[in-house]
Tab-separated table of C-alpha atoms and ligand atoms in Angstrom:
chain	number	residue	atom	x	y	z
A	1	UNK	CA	-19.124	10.354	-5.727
A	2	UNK	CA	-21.784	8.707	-3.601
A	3	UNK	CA	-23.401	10.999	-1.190
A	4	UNK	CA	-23.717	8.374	1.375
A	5	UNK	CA	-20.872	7.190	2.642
A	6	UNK	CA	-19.794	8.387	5.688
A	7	UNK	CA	-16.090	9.829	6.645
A	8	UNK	CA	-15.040	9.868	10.161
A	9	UNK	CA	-13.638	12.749	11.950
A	10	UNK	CA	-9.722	13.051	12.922
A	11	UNK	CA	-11.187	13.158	16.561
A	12	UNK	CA	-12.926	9.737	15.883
A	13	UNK	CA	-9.945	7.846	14.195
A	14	UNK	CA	-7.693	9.455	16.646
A	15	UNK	CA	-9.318	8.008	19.747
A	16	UNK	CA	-9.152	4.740	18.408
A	17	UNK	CA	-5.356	4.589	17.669
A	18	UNK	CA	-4.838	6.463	21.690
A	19	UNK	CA	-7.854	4.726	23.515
A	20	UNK	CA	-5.101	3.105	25.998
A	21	UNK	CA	-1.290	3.134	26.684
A	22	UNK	CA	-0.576	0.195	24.261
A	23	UNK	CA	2.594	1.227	21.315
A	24	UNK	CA	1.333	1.756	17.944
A	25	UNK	CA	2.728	0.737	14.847
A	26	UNK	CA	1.705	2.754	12.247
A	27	UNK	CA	1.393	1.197	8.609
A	28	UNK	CA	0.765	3.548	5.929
A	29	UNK	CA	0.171	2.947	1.932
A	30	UNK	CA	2.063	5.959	0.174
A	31	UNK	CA	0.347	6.727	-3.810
A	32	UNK	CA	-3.461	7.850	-2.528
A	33	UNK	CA	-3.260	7.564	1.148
A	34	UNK	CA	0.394	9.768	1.944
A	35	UNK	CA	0.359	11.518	-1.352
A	36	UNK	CA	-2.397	12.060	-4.093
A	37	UNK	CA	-2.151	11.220	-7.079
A	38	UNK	CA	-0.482	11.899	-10.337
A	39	UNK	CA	-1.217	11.236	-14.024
A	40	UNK	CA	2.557	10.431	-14.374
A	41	UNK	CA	3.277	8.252	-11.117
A	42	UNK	CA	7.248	8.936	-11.208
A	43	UNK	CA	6.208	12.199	-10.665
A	44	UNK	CA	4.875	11.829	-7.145
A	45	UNK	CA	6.834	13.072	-4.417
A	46	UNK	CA	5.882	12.737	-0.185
A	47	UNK	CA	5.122	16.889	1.066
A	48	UNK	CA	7.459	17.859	3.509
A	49	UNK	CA	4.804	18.209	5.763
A	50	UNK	CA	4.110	15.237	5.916
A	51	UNK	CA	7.726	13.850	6.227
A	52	UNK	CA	8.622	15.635	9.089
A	53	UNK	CA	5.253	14.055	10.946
A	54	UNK	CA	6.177	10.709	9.841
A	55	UNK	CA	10.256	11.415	11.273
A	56	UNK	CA	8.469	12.468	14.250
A	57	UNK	CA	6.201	10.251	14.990
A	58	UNK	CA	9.256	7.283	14.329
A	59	UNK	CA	10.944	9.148	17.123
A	60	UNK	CA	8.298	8.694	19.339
A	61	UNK	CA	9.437	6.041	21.761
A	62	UNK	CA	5.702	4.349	21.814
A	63	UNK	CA	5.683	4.591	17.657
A	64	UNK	CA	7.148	2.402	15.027
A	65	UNK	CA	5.976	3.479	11.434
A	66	UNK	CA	6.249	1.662	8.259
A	67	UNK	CA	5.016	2.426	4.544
A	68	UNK	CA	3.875	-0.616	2.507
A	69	UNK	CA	3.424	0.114	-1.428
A	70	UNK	CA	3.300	-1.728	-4.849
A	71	UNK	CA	6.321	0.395	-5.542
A	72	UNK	CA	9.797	-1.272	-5.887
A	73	UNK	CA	11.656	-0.977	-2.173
A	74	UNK	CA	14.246	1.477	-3.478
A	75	UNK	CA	11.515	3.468	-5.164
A	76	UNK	CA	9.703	3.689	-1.882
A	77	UNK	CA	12.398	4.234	0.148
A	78	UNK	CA	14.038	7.231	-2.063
A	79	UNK	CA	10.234	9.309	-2.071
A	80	UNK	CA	9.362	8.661	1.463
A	81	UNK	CA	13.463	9.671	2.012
A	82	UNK	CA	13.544	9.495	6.008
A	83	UNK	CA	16.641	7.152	7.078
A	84	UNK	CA	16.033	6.653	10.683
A	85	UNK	CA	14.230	3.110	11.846
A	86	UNK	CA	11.533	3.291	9.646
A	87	UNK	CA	9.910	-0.118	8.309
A	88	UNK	CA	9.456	-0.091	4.293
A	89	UNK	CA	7.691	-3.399	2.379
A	90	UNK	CA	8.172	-2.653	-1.165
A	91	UNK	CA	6.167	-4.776	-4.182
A	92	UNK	CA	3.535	-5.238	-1.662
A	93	UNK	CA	5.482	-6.897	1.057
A	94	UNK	CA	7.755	-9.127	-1.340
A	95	UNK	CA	10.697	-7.166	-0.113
A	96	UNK	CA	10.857	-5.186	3.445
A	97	UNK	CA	13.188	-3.650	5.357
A	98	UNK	CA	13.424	-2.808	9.247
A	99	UNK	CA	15.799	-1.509	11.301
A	100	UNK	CA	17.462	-4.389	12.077
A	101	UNK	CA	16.111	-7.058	9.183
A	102	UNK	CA	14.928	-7.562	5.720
A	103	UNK	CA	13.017	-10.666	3.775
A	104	UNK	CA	12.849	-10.992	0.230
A	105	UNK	CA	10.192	-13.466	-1.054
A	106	UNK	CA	11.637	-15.948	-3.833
A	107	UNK	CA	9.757	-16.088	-7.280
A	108	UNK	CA	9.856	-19.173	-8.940
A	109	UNK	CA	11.317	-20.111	-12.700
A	110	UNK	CA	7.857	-20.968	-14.196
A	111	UNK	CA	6.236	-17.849	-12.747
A	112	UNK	CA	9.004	-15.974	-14.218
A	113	UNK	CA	8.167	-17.403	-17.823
A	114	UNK	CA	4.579	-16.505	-17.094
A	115	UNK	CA	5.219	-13.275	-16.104
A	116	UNK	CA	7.881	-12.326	-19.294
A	117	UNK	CA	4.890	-13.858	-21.774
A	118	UNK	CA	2.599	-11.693	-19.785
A	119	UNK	CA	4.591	-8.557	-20.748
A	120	UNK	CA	4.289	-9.486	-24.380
A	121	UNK	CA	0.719	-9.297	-23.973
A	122	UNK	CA	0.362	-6.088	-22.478
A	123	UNK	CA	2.889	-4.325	-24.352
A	124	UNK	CA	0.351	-5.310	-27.273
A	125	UNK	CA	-2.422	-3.733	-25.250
A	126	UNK	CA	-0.890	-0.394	-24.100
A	127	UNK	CA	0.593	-0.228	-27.852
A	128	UNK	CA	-3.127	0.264	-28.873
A	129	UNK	CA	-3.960	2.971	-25.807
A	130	UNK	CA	-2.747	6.081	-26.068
A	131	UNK	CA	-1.331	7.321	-22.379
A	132	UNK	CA	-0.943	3.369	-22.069
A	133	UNK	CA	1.990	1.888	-20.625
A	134	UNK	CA	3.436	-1.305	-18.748
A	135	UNK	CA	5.380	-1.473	-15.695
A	136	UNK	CA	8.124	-4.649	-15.135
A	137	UNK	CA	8.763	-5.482	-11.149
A	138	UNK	CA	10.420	-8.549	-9.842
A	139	UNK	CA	7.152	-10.513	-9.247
A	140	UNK	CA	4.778	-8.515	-11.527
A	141	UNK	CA	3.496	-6.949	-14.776
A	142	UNK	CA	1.351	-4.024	-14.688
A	143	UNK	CA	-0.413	-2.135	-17.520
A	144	UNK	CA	-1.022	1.529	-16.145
A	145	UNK	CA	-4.143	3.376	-17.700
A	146	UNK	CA	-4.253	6.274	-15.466
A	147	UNK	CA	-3.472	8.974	-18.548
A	148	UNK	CA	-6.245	7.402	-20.901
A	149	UNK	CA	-9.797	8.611	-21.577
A	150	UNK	CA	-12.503	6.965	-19.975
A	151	UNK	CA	-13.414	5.260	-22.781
A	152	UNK	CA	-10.042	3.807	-23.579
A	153	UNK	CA	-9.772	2.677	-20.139
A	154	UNK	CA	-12.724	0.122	-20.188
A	155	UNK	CA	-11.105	-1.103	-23.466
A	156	UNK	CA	-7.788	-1.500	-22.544
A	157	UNK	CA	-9.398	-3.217	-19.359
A	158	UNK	CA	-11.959	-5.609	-21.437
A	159	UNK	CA	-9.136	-6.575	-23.988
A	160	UNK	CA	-6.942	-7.443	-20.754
A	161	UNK	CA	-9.469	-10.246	-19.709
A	162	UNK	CA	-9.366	-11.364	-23.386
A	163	UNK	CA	-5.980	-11.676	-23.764
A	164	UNK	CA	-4.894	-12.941	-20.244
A	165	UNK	CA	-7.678	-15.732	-19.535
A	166	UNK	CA	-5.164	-18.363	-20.698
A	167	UNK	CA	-2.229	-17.683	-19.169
A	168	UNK	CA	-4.515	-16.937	-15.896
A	169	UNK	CA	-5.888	-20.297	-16.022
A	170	UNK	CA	-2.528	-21.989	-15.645
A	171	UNK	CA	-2.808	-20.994	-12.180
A	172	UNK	CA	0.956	-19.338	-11.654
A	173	UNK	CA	-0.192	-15.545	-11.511
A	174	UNK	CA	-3.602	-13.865	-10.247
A	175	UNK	CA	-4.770	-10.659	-11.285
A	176	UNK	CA	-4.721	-8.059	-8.963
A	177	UNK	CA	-6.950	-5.401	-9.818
A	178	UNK	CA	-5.796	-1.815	-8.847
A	179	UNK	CA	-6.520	1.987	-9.036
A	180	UNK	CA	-6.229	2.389	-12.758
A	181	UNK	CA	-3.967	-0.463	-12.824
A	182	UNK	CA	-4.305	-4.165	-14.157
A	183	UNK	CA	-1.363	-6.532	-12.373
A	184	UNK	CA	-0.489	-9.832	-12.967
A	185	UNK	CA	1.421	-10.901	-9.915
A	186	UNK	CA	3.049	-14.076	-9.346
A	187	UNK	CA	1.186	-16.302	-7.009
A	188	UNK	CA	3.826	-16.896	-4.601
A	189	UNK	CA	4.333	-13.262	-3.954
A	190	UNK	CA	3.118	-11.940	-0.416
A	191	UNK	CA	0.023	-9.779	-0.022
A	192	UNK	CA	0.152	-6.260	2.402
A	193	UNK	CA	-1.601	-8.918	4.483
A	194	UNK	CA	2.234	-10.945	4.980
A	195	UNK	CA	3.645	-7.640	5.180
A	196	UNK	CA	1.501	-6.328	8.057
A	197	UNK	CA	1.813	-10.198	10.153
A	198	UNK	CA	6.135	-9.551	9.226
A	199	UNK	CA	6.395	-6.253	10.284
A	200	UNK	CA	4.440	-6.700	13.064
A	201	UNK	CA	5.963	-9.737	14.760
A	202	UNK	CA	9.455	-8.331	14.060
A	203	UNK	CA	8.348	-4.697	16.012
A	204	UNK	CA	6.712	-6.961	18.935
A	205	UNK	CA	10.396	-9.367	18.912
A	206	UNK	CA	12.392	-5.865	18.611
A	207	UNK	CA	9.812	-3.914	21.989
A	208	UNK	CA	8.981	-7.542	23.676
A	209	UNK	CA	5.763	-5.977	23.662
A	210	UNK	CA	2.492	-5.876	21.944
A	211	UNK	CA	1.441	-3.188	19.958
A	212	UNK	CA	-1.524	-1.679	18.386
A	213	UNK	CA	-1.281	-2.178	14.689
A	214	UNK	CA	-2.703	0.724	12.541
A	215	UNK	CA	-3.466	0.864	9.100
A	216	UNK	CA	-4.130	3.115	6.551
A	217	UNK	CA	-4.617	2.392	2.701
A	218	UNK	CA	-6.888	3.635	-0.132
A	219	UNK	CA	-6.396	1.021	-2.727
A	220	UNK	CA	-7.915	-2.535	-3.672
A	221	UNK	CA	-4.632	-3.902	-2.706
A	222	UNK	CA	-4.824	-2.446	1.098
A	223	UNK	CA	-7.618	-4.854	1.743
A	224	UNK	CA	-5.374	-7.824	1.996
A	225	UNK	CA	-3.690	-5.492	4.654
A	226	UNK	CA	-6.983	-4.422	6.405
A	227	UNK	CA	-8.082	-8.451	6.332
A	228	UNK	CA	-4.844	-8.777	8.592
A	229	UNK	CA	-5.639	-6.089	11.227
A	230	UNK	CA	-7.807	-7.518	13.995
A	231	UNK	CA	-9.750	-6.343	16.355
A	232	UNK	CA	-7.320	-4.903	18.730
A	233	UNK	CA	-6.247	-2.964	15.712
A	234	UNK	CA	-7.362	-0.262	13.586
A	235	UNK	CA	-7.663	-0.182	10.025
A	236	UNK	CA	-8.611	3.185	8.043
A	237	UNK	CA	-9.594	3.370	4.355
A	238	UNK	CA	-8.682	6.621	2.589
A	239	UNK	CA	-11.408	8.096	0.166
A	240	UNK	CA	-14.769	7.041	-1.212
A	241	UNK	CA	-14.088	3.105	-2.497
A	242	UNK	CA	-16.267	0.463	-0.840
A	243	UNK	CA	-13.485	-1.065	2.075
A	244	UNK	CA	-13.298	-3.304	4.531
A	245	UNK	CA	-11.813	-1.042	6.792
A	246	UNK	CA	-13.152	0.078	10.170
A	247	UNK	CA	-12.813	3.638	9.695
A	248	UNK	CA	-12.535	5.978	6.240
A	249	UNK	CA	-10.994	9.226	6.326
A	250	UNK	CA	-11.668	11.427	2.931
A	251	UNK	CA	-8.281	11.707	1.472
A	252	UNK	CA	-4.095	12.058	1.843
A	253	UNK	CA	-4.912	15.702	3.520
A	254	UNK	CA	-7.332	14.234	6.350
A	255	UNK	CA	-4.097	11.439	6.655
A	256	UNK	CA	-1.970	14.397	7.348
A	257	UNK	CA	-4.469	16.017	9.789
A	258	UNK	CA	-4.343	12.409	11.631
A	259	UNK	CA	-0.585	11.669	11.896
A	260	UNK	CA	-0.529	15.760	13.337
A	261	UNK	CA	-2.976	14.388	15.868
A	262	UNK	CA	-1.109	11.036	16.795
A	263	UNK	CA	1.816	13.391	17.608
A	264	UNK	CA	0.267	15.644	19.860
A	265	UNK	CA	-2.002	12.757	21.375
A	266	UNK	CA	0.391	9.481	22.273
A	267	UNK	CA	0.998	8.799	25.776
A	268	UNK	CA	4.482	10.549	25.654
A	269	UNK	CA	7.591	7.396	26.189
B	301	MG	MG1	-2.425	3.539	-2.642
């Protein structure tokens, strides 16, 4: 890790989320931001800790709180487990729930094709890796490379670009680059970025209010999120990666420190 960059304090971070009476909604990644992470990703699970600050802090009457992840919706919602009107965007904002709405973003019949020949390819891939293996979602394919060795990794990821160029170039999925992940996603999927824009109209419909929009992500894919905070917002990148964020905390126990300080720090309802 890279000695220079710079972490902000809790105090720092905090002061920008409470600088003046406005709501917050609070939009938090889960794998790397709520929870570190795991060799074997099914094997993650939110600290009770840190559930309990995320129940209380939805029961604040100034605080709505959503988690937006890659993971499937029902995945996310089972881990992060907390029933009361919380906002979830599984599959990176293709699917979200509220309180009192859901959207589900429609993937079309050729990207469909794309994506099953996709899954061919990588299945030949991860077959050749050991630790290797590939993940189906509704508008994705991901080959996982987490368990591998270093070495491994850069040649399951240089025999990806091989073997995907062509079906890339038809234009129907992009590659979205991850933390130890390679995804093909379907083009017509929505970013973190739509997720942020639909959960945050719907909270400002549901208060008839504005609110502070707050972000917190530690992954390639939370820049399309951080891209769609503006400058009434804050955006907060978790670890050492290069970000676009505004603010970096150094990992999912500083996020834990934070949402503690949110709670005690809010203008109370
Ligand atoms: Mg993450």
């Amino acid at each position: 890790m890279s000695t220079s960059i710079r972490f902000d304090s809790i105090d720092t971070v905090a002061s920008a989320v409470c600088r003046d009476e406005e709501p917050v909604l609070l939009l938090t990644d889960f794998d790397g931001t709520l929870c570190e992470f795991l060799t074997d990703p099914n094997e993650v699970e939110l600290a009770p800790a840190r559930r309990q600050l995320l129940a209380s802090l939805a029961e604040h009457p100034r605080v709505d709180v959503g988690v937006v992840s890659g993971r499937p919706l029902d995945d996310i919602k089972h881990r992060v487990a907390l029933a009361r009107d919380l906002y979830y965007a599984g599959l990176h904002g293709c699917d979200i729930e509220g309180p009192d709405g859901a959207t589900t973003v429609p993937i079309d019949g050729a990207e469909l094709a794309d994506l099953t020949e996709a899954g061919v390819l990588l299945e030949a891939i991860a077959a050749d890796i050991d630790g290797a293996f590939v993940e189906y979602k509704r508008q994705s394919v991901t080959l996982h490379v987490r368990a591998a060795t270093p070495e491994d990794r850069r040649r399951a990821e240089s025999t990806f670009r091989d073997e995907t160029s062509d079906l890339l170039a038809r234009e129907r999925l992009r590659l979205q680059p991850g933390d130890c992940v390679l995804e093909l996603v379907a083009r017509s999927s929505w970013t973190k970025a739509d997720a942020v824009i639909w959960i945050r109209r719907d909270v400002e419909r549901r208060r008839n209010d504005r609110v502070r929009p707050v972000y917190l992500g530690d992954d390639r894919t939370d820049e399309h999120a951080f891209s769609a905070i503006d400058s009434d917002g804050v955006s907060v990148a978790v670890g050492p990666r290069p970000a676009g964020a505004r603010y970096r905390l150094p990992d999912p126990a500083a996020v834990e420190l934070l949402l503690g300080r949110l709670l005690r720090d809010i203008t109370p309802g």
